[in-house]
Tab-separated table of N, CA and C in Angstrom:
chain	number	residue	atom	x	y	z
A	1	UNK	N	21.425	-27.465	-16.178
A	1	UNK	CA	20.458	-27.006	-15.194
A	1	UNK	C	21.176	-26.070	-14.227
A	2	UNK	N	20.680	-24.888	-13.869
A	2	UNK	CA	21.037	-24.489	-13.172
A	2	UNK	C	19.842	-23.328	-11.934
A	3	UNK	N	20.563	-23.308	-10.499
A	3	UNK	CA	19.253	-22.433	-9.820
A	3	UNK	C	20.029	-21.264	-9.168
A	4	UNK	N	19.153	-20.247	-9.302
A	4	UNK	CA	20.078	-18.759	-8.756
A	4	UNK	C	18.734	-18.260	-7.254
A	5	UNK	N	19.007	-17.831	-6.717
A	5	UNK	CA	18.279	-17.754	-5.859
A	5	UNK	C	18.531	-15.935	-5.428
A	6	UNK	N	17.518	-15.046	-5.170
A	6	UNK	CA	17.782	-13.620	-4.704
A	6	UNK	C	16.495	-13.419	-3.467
A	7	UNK	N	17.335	-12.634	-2.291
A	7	UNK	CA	16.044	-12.370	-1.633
A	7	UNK	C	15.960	-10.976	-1.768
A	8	UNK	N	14.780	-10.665	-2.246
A	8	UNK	CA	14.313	-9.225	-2.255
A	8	UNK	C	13.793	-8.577	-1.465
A	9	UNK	N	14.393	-7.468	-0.873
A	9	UNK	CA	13.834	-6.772	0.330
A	9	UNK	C	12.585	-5.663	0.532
A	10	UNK	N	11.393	-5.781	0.695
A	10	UNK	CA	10.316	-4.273	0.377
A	10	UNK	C	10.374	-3.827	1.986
A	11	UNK	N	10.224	-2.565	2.040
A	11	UNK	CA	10.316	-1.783	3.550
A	11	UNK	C	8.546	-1.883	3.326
A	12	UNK	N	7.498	-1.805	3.622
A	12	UNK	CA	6.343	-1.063	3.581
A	12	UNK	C	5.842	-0.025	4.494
A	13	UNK	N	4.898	0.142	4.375
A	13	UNK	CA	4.696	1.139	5.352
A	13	UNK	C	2.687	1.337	5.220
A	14	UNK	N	2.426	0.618	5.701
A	14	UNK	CA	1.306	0.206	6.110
A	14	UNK	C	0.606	-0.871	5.105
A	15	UNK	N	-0.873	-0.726	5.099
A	15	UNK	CA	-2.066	-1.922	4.220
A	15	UNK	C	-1.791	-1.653	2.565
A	16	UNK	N	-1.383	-2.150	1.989
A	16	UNK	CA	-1.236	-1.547	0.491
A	16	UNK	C	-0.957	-2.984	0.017
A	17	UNK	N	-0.859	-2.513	-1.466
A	17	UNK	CA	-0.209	-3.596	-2.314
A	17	UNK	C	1.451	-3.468	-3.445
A	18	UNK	N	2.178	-3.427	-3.096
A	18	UNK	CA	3.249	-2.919	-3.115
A	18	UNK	C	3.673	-4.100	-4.353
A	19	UNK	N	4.401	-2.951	-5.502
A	19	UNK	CA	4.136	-4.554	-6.688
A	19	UNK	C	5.957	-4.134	-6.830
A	20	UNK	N	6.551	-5.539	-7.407
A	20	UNK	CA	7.907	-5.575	-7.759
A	20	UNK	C	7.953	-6.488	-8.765
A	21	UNK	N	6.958	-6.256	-9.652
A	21	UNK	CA	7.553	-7.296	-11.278
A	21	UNK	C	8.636	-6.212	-11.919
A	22	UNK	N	9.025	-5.299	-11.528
A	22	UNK	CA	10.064	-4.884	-12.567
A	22	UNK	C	11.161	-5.451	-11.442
A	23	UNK	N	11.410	-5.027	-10.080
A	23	UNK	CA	12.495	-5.698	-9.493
A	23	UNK	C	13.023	-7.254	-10.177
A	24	UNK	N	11.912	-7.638	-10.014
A	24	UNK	CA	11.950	-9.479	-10.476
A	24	UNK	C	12.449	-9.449	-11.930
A	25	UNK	N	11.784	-8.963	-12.940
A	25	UNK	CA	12.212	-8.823	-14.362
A	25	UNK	C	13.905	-8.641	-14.810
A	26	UNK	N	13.768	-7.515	-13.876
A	26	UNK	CA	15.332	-6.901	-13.819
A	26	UNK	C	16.618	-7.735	-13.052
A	27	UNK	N	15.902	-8.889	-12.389
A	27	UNK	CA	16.758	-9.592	-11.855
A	27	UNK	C	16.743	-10.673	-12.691
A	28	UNK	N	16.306	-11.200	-13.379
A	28	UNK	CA	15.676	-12.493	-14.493
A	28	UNK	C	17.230	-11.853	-15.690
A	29	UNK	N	16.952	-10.712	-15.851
A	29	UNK	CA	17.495	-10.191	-17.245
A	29	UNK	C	19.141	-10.294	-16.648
A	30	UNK	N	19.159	-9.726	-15.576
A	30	UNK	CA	20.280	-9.410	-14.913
A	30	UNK	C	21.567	-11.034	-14.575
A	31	UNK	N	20.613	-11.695	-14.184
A	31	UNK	CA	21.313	-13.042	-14.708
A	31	UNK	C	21.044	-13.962	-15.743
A	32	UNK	N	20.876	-13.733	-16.661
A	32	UNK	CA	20.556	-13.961	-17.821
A	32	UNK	C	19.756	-15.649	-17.689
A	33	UNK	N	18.090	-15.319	-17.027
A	33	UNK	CA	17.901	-17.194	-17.072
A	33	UNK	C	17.093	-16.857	-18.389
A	34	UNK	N	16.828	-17.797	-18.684
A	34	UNK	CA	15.968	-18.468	-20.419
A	34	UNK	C	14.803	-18.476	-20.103
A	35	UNK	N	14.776	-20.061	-19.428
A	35	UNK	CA	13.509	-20.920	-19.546
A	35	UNK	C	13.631	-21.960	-18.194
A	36	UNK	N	12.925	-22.050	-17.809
A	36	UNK	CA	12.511	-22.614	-16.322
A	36	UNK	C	11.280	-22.250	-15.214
A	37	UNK	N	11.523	-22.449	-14.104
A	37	UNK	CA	10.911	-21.763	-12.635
A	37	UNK	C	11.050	-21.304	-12.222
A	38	UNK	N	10.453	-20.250	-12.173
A	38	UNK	CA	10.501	-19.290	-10.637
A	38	UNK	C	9.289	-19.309	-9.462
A	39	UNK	N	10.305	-19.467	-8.536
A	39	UNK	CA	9.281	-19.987	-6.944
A	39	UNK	C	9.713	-18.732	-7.033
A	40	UNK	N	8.503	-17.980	-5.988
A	40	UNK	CA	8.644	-16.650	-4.847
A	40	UNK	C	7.749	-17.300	-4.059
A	41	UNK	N	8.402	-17.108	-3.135
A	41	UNK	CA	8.005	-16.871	-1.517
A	41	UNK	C	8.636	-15.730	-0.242
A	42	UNK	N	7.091	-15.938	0.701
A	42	UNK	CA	7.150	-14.755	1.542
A	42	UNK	C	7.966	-15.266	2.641
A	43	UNK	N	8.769	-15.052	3.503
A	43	UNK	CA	8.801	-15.360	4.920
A	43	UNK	C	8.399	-14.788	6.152
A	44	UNK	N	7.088	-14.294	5.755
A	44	UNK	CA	6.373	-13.642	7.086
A	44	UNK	C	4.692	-14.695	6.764
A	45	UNK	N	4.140	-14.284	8.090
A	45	UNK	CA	2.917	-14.740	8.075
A	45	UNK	C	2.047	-13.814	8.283
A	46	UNK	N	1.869	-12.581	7.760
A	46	UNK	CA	1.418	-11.461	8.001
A	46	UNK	C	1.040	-10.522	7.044
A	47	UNK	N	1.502	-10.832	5.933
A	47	UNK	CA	1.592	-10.535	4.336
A	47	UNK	C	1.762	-11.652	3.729
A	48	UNK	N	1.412	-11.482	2.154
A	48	UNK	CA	1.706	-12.417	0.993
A	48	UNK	C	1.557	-11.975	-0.049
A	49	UNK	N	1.709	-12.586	-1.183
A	49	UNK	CA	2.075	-12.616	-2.740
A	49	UNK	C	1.077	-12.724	-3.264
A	50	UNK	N	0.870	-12.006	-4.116
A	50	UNK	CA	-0.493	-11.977	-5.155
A	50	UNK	C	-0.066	-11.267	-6.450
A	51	UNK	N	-0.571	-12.060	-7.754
A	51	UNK	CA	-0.781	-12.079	-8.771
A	51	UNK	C	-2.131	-10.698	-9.671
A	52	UNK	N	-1.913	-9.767	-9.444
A	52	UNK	CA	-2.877	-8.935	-9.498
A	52	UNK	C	-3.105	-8.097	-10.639
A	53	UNK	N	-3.953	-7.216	-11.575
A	53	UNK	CA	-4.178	-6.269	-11.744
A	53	UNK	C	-3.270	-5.011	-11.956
A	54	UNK	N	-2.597	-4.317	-12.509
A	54	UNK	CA	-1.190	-3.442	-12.646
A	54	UNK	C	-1.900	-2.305	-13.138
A	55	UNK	N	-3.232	-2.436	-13.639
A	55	UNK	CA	-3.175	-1.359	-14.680
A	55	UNK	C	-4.343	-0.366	-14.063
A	56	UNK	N	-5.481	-0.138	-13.640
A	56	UNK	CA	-6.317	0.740	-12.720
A	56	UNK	C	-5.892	0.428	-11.217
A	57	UNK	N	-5.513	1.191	-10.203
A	57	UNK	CA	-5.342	1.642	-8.938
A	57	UNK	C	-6.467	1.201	-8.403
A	58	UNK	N	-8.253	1.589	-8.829
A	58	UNK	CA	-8.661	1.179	-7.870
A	58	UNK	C	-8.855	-0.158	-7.745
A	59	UNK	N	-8.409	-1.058	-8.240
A	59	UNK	CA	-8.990	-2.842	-7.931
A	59	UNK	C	-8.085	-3.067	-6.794
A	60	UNK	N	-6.959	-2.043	-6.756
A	60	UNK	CA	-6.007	-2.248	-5.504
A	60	UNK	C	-6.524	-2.100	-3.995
A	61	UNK	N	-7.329	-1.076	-4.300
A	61	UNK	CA	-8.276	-0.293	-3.156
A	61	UNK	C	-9.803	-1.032	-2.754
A	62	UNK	N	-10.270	-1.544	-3.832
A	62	UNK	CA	-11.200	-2.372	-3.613
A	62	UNK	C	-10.603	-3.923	-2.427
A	63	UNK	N	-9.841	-4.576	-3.226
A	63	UNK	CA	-9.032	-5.235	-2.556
A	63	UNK	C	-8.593	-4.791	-0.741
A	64	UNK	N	-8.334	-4.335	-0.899
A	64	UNK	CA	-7.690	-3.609	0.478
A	64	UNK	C	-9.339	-3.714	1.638
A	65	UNK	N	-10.142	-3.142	0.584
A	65	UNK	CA	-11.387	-2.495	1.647
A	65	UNK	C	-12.524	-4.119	1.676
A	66	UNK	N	-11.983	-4.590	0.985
A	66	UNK	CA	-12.997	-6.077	0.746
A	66	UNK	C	-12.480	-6.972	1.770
A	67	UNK	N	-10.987	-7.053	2.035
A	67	UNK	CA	-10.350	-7.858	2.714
A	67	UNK	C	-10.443	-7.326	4.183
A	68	UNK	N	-10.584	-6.084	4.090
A	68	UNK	CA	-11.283	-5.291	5.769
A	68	UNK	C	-11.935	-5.303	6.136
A	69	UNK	N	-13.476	-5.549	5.140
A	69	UNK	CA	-14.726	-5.585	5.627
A	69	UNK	C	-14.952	-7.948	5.826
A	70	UNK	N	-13.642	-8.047	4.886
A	70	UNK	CA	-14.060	-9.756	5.529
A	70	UNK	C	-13.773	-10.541	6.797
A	71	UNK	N	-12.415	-9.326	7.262
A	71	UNK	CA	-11.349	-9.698	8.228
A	71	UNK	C	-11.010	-8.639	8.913
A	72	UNK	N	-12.541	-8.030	10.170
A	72	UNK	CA	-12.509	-6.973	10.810
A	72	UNK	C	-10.991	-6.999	12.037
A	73	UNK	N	-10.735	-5.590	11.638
A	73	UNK	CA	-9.777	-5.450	12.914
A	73	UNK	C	-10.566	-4.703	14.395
A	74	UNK	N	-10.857	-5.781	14.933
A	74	UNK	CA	-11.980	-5.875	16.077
A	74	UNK	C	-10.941	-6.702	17.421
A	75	UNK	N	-10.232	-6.704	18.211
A	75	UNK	CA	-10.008	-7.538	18.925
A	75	UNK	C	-10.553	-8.646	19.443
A	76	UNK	N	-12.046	-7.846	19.866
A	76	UNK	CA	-13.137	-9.136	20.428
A	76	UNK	C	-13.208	-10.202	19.854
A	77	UNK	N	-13.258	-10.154	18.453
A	77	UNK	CA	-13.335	-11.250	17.642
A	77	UNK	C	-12.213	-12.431	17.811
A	78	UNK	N	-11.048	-12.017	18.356
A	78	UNK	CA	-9.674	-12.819	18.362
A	78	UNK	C	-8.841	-12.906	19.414
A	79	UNK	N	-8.304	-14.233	19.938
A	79	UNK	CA	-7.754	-14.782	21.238
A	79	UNK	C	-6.281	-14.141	20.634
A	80	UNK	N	-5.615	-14.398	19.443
A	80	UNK	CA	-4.287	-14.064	19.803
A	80	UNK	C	-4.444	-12.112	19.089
A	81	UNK	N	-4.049	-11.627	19.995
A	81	UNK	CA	-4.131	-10.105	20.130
A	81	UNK	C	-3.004	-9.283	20.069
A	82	UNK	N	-1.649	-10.310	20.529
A	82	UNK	CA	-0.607	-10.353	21.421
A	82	UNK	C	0.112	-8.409	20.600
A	83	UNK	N	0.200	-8.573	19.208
A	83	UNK	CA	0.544	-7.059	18.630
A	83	UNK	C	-0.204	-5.965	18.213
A	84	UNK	N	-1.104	-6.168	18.822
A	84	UNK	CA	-2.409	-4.761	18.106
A	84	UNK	C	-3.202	-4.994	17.695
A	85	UNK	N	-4.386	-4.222	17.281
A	85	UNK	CA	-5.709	-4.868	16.311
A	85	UNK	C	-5.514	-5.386	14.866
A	86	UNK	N	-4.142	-5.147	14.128
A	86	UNK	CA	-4.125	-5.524	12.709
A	86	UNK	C	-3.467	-7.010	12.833
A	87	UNK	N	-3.412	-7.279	14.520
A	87	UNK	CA	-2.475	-8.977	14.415
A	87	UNK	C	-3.195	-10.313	13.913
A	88	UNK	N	-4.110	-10.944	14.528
A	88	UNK	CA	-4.266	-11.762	13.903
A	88	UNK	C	-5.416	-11.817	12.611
A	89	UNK	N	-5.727	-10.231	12.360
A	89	UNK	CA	-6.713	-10.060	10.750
A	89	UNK	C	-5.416	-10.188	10.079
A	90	UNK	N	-4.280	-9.750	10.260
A	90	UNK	CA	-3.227	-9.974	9.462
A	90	UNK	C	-2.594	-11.291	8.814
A	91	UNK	N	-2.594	-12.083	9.980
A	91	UNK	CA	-2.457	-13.814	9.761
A	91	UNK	C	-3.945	-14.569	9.107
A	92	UNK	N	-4.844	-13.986	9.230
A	92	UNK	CA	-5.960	-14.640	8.591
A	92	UNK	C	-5.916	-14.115	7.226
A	93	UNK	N	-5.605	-12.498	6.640
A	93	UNK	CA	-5.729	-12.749	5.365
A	93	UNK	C	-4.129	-13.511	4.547
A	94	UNK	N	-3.601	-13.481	5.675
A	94	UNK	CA	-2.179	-14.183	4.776
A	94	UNK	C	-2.539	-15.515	4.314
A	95	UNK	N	-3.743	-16.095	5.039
A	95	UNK	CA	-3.978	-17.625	5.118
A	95	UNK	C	-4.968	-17.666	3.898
A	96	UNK	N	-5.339	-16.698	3.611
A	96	UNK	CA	-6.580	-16.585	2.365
A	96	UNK	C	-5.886	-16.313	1.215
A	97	UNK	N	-4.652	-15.822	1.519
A	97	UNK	CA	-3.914	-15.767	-0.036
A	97	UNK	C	-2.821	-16.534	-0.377
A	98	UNK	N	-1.961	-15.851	-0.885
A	98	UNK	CA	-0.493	-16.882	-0.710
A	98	UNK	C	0.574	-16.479	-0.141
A	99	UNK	N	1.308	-17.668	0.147
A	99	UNK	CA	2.636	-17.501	0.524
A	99	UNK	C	3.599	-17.978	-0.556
A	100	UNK	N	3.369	-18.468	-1.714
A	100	UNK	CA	4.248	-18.654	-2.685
A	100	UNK	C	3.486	-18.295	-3.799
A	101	UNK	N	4.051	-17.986	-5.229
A	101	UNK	CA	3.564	-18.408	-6.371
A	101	UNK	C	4.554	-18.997	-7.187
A	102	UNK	N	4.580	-20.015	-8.086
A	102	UNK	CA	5.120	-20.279	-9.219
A	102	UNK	C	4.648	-19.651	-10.563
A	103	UNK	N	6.240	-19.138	-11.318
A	103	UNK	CA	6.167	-18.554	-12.552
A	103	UNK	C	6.393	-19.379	-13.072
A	104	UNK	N	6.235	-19.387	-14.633
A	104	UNK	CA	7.123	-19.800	-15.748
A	104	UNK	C	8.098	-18.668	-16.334
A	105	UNK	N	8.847	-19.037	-16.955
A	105	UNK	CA	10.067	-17.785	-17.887
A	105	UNK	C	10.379	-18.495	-18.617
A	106	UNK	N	9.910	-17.908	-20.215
A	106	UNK	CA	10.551	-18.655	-21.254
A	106	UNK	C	10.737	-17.683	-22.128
A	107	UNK	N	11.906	-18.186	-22.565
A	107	UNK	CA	13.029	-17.120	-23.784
A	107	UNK	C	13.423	-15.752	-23.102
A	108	UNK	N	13.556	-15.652	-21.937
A	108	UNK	CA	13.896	-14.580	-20.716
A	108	UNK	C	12.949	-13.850	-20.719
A	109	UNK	N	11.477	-14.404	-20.636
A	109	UNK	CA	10.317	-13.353	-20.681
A	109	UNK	C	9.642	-14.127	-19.121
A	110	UNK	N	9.304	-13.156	-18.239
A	110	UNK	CA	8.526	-13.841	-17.573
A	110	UNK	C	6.603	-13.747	-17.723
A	111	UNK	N	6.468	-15.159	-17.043
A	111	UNK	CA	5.156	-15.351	-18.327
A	111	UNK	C	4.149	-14.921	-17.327
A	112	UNK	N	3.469	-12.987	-17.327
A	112	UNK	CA	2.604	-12.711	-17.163
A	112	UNK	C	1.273	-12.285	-17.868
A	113	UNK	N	0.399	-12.039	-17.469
A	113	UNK	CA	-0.330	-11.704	-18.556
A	113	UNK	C	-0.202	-10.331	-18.756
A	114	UNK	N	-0.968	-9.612	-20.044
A	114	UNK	CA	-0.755	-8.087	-20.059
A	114	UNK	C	-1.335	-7.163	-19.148
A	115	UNK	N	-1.827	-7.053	-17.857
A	115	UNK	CA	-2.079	-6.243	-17.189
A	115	UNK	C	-1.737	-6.983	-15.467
A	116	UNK	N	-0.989	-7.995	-15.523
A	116	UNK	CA	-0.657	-8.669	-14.420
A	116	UNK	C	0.399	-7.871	-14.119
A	117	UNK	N	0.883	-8.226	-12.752
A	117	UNK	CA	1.831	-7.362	-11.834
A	117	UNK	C	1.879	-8.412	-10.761
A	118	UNK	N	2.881	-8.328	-10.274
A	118	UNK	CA	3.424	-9.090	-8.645
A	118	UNK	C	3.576	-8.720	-7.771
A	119	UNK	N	2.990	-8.686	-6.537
A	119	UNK	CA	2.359	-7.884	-5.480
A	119	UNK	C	2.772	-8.481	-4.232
A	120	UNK	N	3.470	-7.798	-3.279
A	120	UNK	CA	3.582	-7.912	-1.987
A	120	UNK	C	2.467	-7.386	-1.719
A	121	UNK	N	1.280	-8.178	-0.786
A	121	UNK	CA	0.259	-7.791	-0.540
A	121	UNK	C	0.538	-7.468	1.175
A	122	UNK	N	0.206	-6.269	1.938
A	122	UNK	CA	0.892	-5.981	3.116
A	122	UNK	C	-0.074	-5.914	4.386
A	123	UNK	N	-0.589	-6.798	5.276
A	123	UNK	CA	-1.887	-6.409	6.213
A	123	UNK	C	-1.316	-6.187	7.103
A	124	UNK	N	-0.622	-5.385	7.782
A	124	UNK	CA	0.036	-4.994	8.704
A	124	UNK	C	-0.434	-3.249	8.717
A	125	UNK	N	-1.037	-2.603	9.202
A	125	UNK	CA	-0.852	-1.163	9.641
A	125	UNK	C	0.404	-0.429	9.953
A	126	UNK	N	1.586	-0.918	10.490
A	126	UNK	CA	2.566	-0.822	10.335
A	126	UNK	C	3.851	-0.477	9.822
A	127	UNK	N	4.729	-0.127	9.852
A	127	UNK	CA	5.712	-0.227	8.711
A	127	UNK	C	6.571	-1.717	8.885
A	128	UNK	N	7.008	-2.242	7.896
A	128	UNK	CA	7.373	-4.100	7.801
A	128	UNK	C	8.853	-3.639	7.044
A	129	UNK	N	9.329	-4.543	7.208
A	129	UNK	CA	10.817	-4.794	6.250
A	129	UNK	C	10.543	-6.319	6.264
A	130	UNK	N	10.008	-6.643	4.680
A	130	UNK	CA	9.872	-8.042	4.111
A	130	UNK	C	10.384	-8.505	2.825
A	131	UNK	N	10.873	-9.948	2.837
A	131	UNK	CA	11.289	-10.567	2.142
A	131	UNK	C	10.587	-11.559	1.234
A	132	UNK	N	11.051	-11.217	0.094
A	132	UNK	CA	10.586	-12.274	-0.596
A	132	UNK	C	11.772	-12.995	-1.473
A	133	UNK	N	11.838	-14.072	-1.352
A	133	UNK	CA	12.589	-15.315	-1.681
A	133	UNK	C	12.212	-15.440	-3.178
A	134	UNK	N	13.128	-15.332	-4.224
A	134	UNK	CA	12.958	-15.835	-5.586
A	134	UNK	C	14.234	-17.201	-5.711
A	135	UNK	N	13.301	-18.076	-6.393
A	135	UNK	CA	14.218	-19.507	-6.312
A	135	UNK	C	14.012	-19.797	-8.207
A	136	UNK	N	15.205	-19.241	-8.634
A	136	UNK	CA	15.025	-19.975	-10.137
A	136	UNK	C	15.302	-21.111	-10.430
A	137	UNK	N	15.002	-22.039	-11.410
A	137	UNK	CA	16.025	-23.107	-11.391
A	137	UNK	C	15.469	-23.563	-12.890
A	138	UNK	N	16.580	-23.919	-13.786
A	138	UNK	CA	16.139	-24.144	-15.322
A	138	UNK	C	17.687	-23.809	-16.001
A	139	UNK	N	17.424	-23.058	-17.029
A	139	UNK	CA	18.715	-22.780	-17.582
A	139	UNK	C	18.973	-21.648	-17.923
């Protein structure tokens, strides 16, 4: 048994969906794991991880404009304000998605489907420097 752990760094630069299954792939291959788990997790509360769509652009954009029209950036609507209008729509859609996912990887393949992709999902207007935590552990 063994667990390798990498934190991966994305800069963003505003609302998007910013995907890194080849980062991840390339790090899988790069230390040669087999078969086991992979945890990712975010350490912000402001963004998260999503399992998405790779192959048409607009489900990215739909996404983006669905999650705007559910989680207006309105101040009135919200007591904590404290960083701008994208602050706490930002923490509410982080709370609607995830902050972790678990993979499987077997025979050094990681097990997505054919048009899946791994997505730093980003609600911040902003530019961010975020991390995401990959925790393998298997063999």
């Amino acid at each position: 048994m063994k667990q390798e752990f990498y934190n991966l760094q994305i800069n963003t630069n505003g609302q998007k969906l910013y995907e890194f299954t080849d980062q991840t792939i390339q790090w899988i291959n790069d230390n040669h794991l087999v078969n086991g788990m992979l945890n990712l997790s975010i350490q912000h509360t402001s963004a998260s991880l999503i399992v998405q769509e790779n192959a048409d652009p607009d489900v990215q954009t739909d996404l983006i404009n669905y999650f705007d029209k559910l989680v207006p950036m309105n101040n009135k609507l919200y007591v904590h304000t404290t960083e701008g209008k994208d602050d706490m729509p930002a923490h509410i859609k982080s709370a609607l998605t995830n902050n972790q996912i678990s993979l499987s990887i077997k025979d050094s393949k990681l097990l997505l489907g054919t048009w899946q992709g791994l997505y730093l999902f980003e609600h911040r207007i902003n530019q961010q420097n975020r991390f995401v935590i990959h925790h393998f552990i298997g063999e």
